[in-house]
PDB file of C-alpha atoms in Angstrom:
ATOM      1  CA  MET A   1      20.294   8.999 -21.017  1.00 47.00           C
ATOM      2  CA  ALA A   2      21.041   8.229 -17.482  1.00 54.00           C
ATOM      3  CA  GLU A   3      19.131  11.357 -16.416  1.00 59.00           C
ATOM      4  CA  VAL A   4      15.895  10.209 -18.098  1.00 63.00           C
ATOM      5  CA  ALA A   5      15.827   6.385 -18.011  1.00 69.00           C
ATOM      6  CA  PRO A   6      15.385   5.812 -14.231  1.00 72.00           C
ATOM      7  CA  TRP A   7      12.068   6.717 -12.778  1.00 78.00           C
ATOM      8  CA  GLY A   8      10.920   7.428  -9.263  1.00 83.00           C
ATOM      9  CA  LYS A   9      13.312   7.541  -6.351  1.00 88.00           C
ATOM     10  CA  GLN A  10      16.043   6.205  -8.798  1.00 90.00           C
ATOM     11  CA  GLN A  11      16.049   9.737 -10.651  1.00 90.00           C
ATOM     12  CA  ILE A  12      17.439  11.446  -7.563  1.00 92.00           C
ATOM     13  CA  GLU A  13      21.112  10.319  -7.960  1.00 92.00           C
ATOM     14  CA  PRO A  14      21.335  11.123 -11.737  1.00 91.00           C
ATOM     15  CA  ALA A  15      19.694  14.432 -11.208  1.00 91.00           C
ATOM     16  CA  GLU A  16      22.181  15.258  -8.494  1.00 94.00           C
ATOM     17  CA  LYS A  17      24.989  14.371 -10.725  1.00 93.00           C
ATOM     18  CA  LEU A  18      23.492  16.302 -13.712  1.00 91.00           C
ATOM     19  CA  ILE A  19      23.229  19.368 -11.517  1.00 94.00           C
ATOM     20  CA  LEU A  20      26.732  19.146 -10.373  1.00 94.00           C
ATOM     21  CA  ARG A  21      28.104  18.678 -13.954  1.00 93.00           C
ATOM     22  CA  LEU A  22      26.130  21.595 -15.138  1.00 92.00           C
ATOM     23  CA  GLU A  23      27.336  23.861 -12.185  1.00 92.00           C
ATOM     24  CA  SER A  24      30.880  22.840 -12.334  1.00 91.00           C
ATOM     25  CA  SER A  25      31.249  23.177 -16.047  1.00 91.00           C
ATOM     26  CA  LYS A  26      33.714  25.909 -17.068  1.00 90.00           C
ATOM     27  CA  GLN A  27      32.285  26.324 -20.605  1.00 90.00           C
ATOM     28  CA  SER A  28      31.698  29.972 -20.998  1.00 89.00           C
ATOM     29  CA  ALA A  29      29.054  28.943 -23.726  1.00 89.00           C
ATOM     30  CA  LEU A  30      27.097  27.189 -21.009  1.00 89.00           C
ATOM     31  CA  ALA A  31      26.704  30.314 -18.780  1.00 90.00           C
ATOM     32  CA  PRO A  32      23.254  31.252 -20.262  1.00 91.00           C
ATOM     33  CA  ILE A  33      22.138  27.690 -19.842  1.00 91.00           C
ATOM     34  CA  GLN A  34      23.443  27.342 -16.245  1.00 92.00           C
ATOM     35  CA  SER A  35      21.687  30.448 -15.123  1.00 92.00           C
ATOM     36  CA  GLU A  36      18.411  29.571 -16.695  1.00 93.00           C
ATOM     37  CA  TRP A  37      18.306  25.732 -16.053  1.00 93.00           C
ATOM     38  CA  ALA A  38      20.200  25.327 -12.778  1.00 94.00           C
ATOM     39  CA  PRO A  39      17.534  26.644 -10.608  1.00 95.00           C
ATOM     40  CA  ARG A  40      14.799  24.948 -12.328  1.00 95.00           C
ATOM     41  CA  LEU A  41      16.743  21.678 -12.042  1.00 94.00           C
ATOM     42  CA  LYS A  42      17.316  22.293  -8.330  1.00 96.00           C
ATOM     43  CA  GLN A  43      13.727  23.005  -7.698  1.00 96.00           C
ATOM     44  CA  ALA A  44      12.546  19.912  -9.719  1.00 93.00           C
ATOM     45  CA  LEU A  45      15.124  17.879  -7.591  1.00 95.00           C
ATOM     46  CA  ALA A  46      13.802  19.342  -4.366  1.00 96.00           C
ATOM     47  CA  ASP A  47      10.135  18.526  -5.497  1.00 95.00           C
ATOM     48  CA  LEU A  48      11.376  14.866  -6.398  1.00 94.00           C
ATOM     49  CA  ARG A  49      12.993  14.565  -3.002  1.00 96.00           C
ATOM     50  CA  LYS A  50       9.763  15.609  -1.237  1.00 97.00           C
ATOM     51  CA  ALA A  51       7.602  13.313  -3.385  1.00 95.00           C
ATOM     52  CA  ALA A  52      10.077  10.402  -2.547  1.00 95.00           C
ATOM     53  CA  THR A  53       9.872  11.150   1.058  1.00 97.00           C
ATOM     54  CA  ASP A  54       6.116  11.276   1.017  1.00 97.00           C
ATOM     55  CA  HIS A  55       5.858   8.100  -0.817  1.00 96.00           C
ATOM     56  CA  THR A  56       8.011   6.278   1.511  1.00 96.00           C
ATOM     57  CA  ASN A  57       6.151   7.691   4.558  1.00 98.00           C
ATOM     58  CA  ALA A  58       2.954   6.639   2.687  1.00 98.00           C
ATOM     59  CA  GLU A  59       4.206   2.971   2.208  1.00 97.00           C
ATOM     60  CA  ARG A  60       5.276   2.837   5.877  1.00 98.00           C
ATOM     61  CA  ALA A  61       1.884   4.085   6.985  1.00 98.00           C
ATOM     62  CA  TYR A  62       0.095   1.497   4.829  1.00 98.00           C
ATOM     63  CA  SER A  63       2.385  -1.334   5.954  1.00 98.00           C
ATOM     64  CA  THR A  64       1.776  -0.436   9.821  1.00 98.00           C
ATOM     65  CA  THR A  65      -1.938  -0.239   8.988  1.00 98.00           C
ATOM     66  CA  PHE A  66      -2.214  -3.417   7.104  1.00 98.00           C
ATOM     67  CA  ALA A  67      -0.179  -5.277   9.703  1.00 98.00           C
ATOM     68  CA  GLU A  68      -2.551  -4.057  12.382  1.00 98.00           C
ATOM     69  CA  GLU A  69      -5.629  -5.217  10.159  1.00 98.00           C
ATOM     70  CA  LEU A  70      -4.152  -8.606   9.847  1.00 97.00           C
ATOM     71  CA  SER A  71      -3.644  -8.790  13.707  1.00 97.00           C
ATOM     72  CA  LEU A  72      -7.156  -7.611  14.168  1.00 98.00           C
ATOM     73  CA  ARG A  73      -8.548 -10.227  11.779  1.00 97.00           C
ATOM     74  CA  THR A  74      -6.614 -12.921  13.636  1.00 97.00           C
ATOM     75  CA  GLN A  75      -8.149 -11.781  16.985  1.00 97.00           C
ATOM     76  CA  HIS A  76     -11.516 -11.534  15.396  1.00 96.00           C
ATOM     77  CA  MET A  77     -11.241 -15.138  14.145  1.00 95.00           C
ATOM     78  CA  LEU A  78     -10.188 -16.321  17.585  1.00 96.00           C
ATOM     79  CA  HIS A  79     -12.965 -14.534  19.347  1.00 95.00           C
ATOM     80  CA  VAL A  80     -15.700 -15.898  17.044  1.00 92.00           C
ATOM     81  CA  ASP A  81     -14.006 -19.311  17.446  1.00 92.00           C
ATOM     82  CA  LYS A  82     -14.295 -18.860  21.164  1.00 94.00           C
ATOM     83  CA  ILE A  83     -17.806 -18.045  21.062  1.00 92.00           C
ATOM     84  CA  ALA A  84     -18.695 -20.599  18.716  1.00 91.00           C
ATOM     85  CA  GLY A  85     -17.154 -23.038  21.232  1.00 92.00           C
ATOM     86  CA  LEU A  86     -19.137 -21.617  23.872  1.00 93.00           C
ATOM     87  CA  ALA A  87     -22.423 -22.036  22.005  1.00 91.00           C
ATOM     88  CA  ARG A  88     -21.281 -25.763  21.275  1.00 91.00           C
ATOM     89  CA  ALA A  89     -20.692 -26.203  25.039  1.00 94.00           C
ATOM     90  CA  ALA A  90     -23.828 -24.524  26.046  1.00 93.00           C
ATOM     91  CA  PHE A  91     -25.999 -26.607  23.648  1.00 92.00           C
ATOM     92  CA  PRO A  92     -24.238 -30.031  23.125  1.00 93.00           C
ATOM     93  CA  GLY A  93     -25.497 -32.192  20.448  1.00 92.00           C
ATOM     94  CA  ASP A  94     -28.230 -29.661  19.584  1.00 92.00           C
ATOM     95  CA  ARG A  95     -27.013 -28.705  16.136  1.00 90.00           C
ATOM     96  CA  ALA A  96     -30.324 -26.802  15.403  1.00 91.00           C
ATOM     97  CA  THR A  97     -29.752 -24.382  18.142  1.00 92.00           C
ATOM     98  CA  GLN A  98     -25.946 -24.174  17.441  1.00 89.00           C
ATOM     99  CA  ASP A  99     -26.761 -23.273  13.883  1.00 89.00           C
ATOM    100  CA  LEU A 100     -29.257 -20.464  14.988  1.00 89.00           C
ATOM    101  CA  ILE A 101     -26.376 -18.869  16.809  1.00 88.00           C
ATOM    102  CA  PHE A 102     -23.786 -19.563  14.130  1.00 84.00           C
ATOM    103  CA  PRO A 103     -25.503 -20.301  10.831  1.00 85.00           C
ATOM    104  CA  VAL A 104     -23.785 -22.318   8.193  1.00 74.00           C
ATOM    105  CA  THR A 105     -22.782 -20.040   5.206  1.00 70.00           C
ATOM    106  CA  VAL A 106     -23.526 -20.918   1.580  1.00 54.00           C
ATOM    107  CA  GLU A 107     -19.720 -21.294   0.974  1.00 60.00           C
ATOM    108  CA  GLU A 108     -19.512 -23.772   3.942  1.00 49.00           C
ATOM    109  CA  GLU A 109     -22.409 -25.811   2.467  1.00 51.00           C
ATOM    110  CA  GLY A 110     -20.516 -26.276  -0.934  1.00 51.00           C
ATOM    111  CA  SER A 111     -23.296 -24.400  -2.862  1.00 50.00           C
ATOM    112  CA  ASP A 112     -22.563 -22.014  -5.619  1.00 50.00           C
ATOM    113  CA  SER A 113     -24.228 -18.562  -6.113  1.00 49.00           C
ATOM    114  CA  THR A 114     -26.783 -19.965  -8.370  1.00 49.00           C
ATOM    115  CA  ASP A 115     -28.574 -21.379  -5.034  1.00 50.00           C
ATOM    116  CA  GLN A 116     -29.124 -17.932  -3.435  1.00 49.00           C
ATOM    117  CA  PRO A 117     -32.560 -16.261  -3.644  1.00 49.00           C
ATOM    118  CA  GLU A 118     -33.144 -13.618  -6.014  1.00 48.00           C
ATOM    119  CA  GLY A 119     -32.972 -10.052  -4.762  1.00 45.00           C
ATOM    120  CA  ASN A 120     -30.141 -10.493  -2.389  1.00 45.00           C
ATOM    121  CA  GLY A 121     -27.366  -8.860  -4.229  1.00 43.00           C
ATOM    122  CA  PRO A 122     -25.622  -8.817  -7.765  1.00 42.00           C
TER     123      PRO A 122
END
Protein backbone atom coordinates (compact mmCIF):
# COMPACT_ATOMS: atom_id res chain seq x y z
CA MET A 1 0.00 0.00 0.00
CA ALA A 2 2.93 2.34 0.63
CA GLU A 3 3.66 2.54 -3.11
CA VAL A 4 0.19 3.81 -4.05
CA ALA A 5 -0.90 5.82 -1.00
CA PRO A 6 1.51 8.78 -1.29
CA TRP A 7 1.16 11.15 -4.18
CA GLY A 8 3.39 13.64 -5.97
CA LYS A 9 7.00 13.90 -4.83
CA GLN A 10 6.19 11.62 -1.91
CA GLN A 11 5.94 8.70 -4.35
CA ILE A 12 9.64 8.82 -5.25
CA GLU A 13 11.07 7.14 -2.16
CA PRO A 14 8.50 4.30 -2.01
CA ALA A 15 8.98 3.70 -5.74
CA GLU A 16 12.75 3.48 -5.29
CA LYS A 17 12.24 0.97 -2.48
CA LEU A 18 9.83 -1.08 -4.61
CA ILE A 19 12.31 -1.24 -7.50
CA LEU A 20 15.11 -2.20 -5.11
CA ARG A 21 12.99 -4.98 -3.58
CA LEU A 22 12.00 -6.24 -7.03
CA GLU A 23 15.56 -6.25 -8.36
CA SER A 24 17.13 -7.76 -5.24
CA SER A 25 14.59 -10.57 -4.91
CA LYS A 26 16.08 -14.03 -5.31
CA GLN A 27 12.75 -15.73 -6.05
CA SER A 28 13.08 -17.55 -9.37
CA ALA A 29 9.34 -17.20 -9.95
CA LEU A 30 9.79 -13.41 -10.07
CA ALA A 31 12.25 -13.50 -12.97
CA PRO A 32 9.60 -12.89 -15.68
CA ILE A 33 8.02 -10.13 -13.60
CA GLN A 34 11.42 -8.56 -12.93
CA SER A 35 12.37 -8.53 -16.60
CA GLU A 36 9.01 -7.09 -17.63
CA TRP A 37 8.32 -4.60 -14.85
CA ALA A 38 11.74 -3.36 -13.70
CA PRO A 39 12.33 -1.30 -16.89
CA ARG A 40 8.76 0.06 -16.80
CA LEU A 41 9.06 1.03 -13.15
CA LYS A 42 12.46 2.63 -13.70
CA GLN A 43 11.07 4.69 -16.59
CA ALA A 44 8.04 5.70 -14.53
CA LEU A 45 10.36 6.70 -11.68
CA ALA A 46 12.52 8.75 -14.05
CA ASP A 47 9.40 10.48 -15.38
CA LEU A 48 8.22 11.15 -11.83
CA ARG A 49 11.59 12.61 -10.84
CA LYS A 50 11.55 14.88 -13.89
CA ALA A 51 8.00 16.00 -13.14
CA ALA A 52 8.92 16.67 -9.51
CA THR A 53 11.96 18.70 -10.59
CA ASP A 54 9.88 20.64 -13.13
CA HIS A 55 7.24 21.31 -10.48
CA THR A 56 9.83 22.55 -7.99
CA ASN A 57 11.35 24.82 -10.63
CA ALA A 58 7.92 26.17 -11.54
CA GLU A 59 7.14 26.86 -7.87
CA ARG A 60 10.45 28.74 -7.51
CA ALA A 61 9.80 30.77 -10.65
CA TYR A 62 6.29 31.61 -9.45
CA SER A 63 7.52 32.65 -6.01
CA THR A 64 10.25 34.84 -7.49
CA THR A 65 7.90 36.46 -9.98
CA PHE A 66 5.19 37.06 -7.39
CA ALA A 67 7.72 38.62 -4.99
CA GLU A 68 8.80 40.94 -7.81
CA GLU A 69 5.17 41.81 -8.50
CA LEU A 70 4.56 42.67 -4.85
CA SER A 71 7.65 44.87 -4.87
CA LEU A 72 6.46 46.64 -8.02
CA ARG A 73 3.01 47.14 -6.49
CA THR A 74 4.62 48.82 -3.49
CA GLN A 75 6.80 51.00 -5.71
CA HIS A 76 3.77 51.98 -7.78
CA MET A 77 1.79 52.89 -4.69
CA LEU A 78 4.65 55.05 -3.42
CA HIS A 79 5.02 56.81 -6.79
CA VAL A 80 1.29 57.51 -7.01
CA ASP A 81 1.29 58.79 -3.43
CA LYS A 82 4.26 61.04 -4.21
CA ILE A 83 2.58 62.44 -7.32
CA ALA A 84 -0.65 62.99 -5.38
CA GLY A 85 1.36 64.90 -2.79
CA LEU A 86 2.90 67.04 -5.53
CA ALA A 87 -0.58 67.76 -6.89
CA ARG A 88 -1.77 68.78 -3.40
CA ALA A 89 1.31 71.00 -3.00
CA ALA A 90 0.83 72.58 -6.44
CA PHE A 91 -2.85 73.34 -5.76
CA PRO A 92 -3.15 73.84 -1.99
CA GLY A 93 -6.72 74.13 -0.85
CA ASP A 94 -8.06 73.66 -4.39
CA ARG A 95 -9.82 70.33 -3.94
CA ALA A 96 -11.60 70.55 -7.30
CA THR A 97 -8.33 70.75 -9.25
CA GLN A 98 -6.75 68.05 -7.07
CA ASP A 99 -9.74 65.81 -7.80
CA LEU A 100 -9.33 66.43 -11.54
CA ILE A 101 -5.79 65.05 -11.33
CA PHE A 102 -6.63 62.25 -8.86
CA PRO A 103 -10.39 61.63 -9.04
CA VAL A 104 -12.10 59.98 -6.10
CA THR A 105 -13.17 56.43 -7.01
CA VAL A 106 -16.54 54.89 -6.23
CA GLU A 107 -14.99 52.69 -3.52
CA GLU A 108 -13.41 55.68 -1.79
CA GLU A 109 -16.77 57.47 -1.73
CA GLY A 110 -18.37 54.48 -0.04
CA SER A 111 -20.94 53.91 -2.81
CA ASP A 112 -21.94 50.47 -3.95
CA SER A 113 -21.95 49.18 -7.51
CA THR A 114 -25.65 50.10 -8.00
CA ASP A 115 -24.68 53.79 -8.22
CA GLN A 116 -22.58 53.24 -11.35
CA PRO A 117 -24.01 54.30 -14.69
CA GLU A 118 -25.36 51.58 -16.94
CA GLY A 119 -23.21 50.22 -19.75
CA ASN A 120 -19.89 50.51 -17.92
CA GLY A 121 -19.12 46.87 -17.29
CA PRO A 122 -20.86 43.81 -15.93
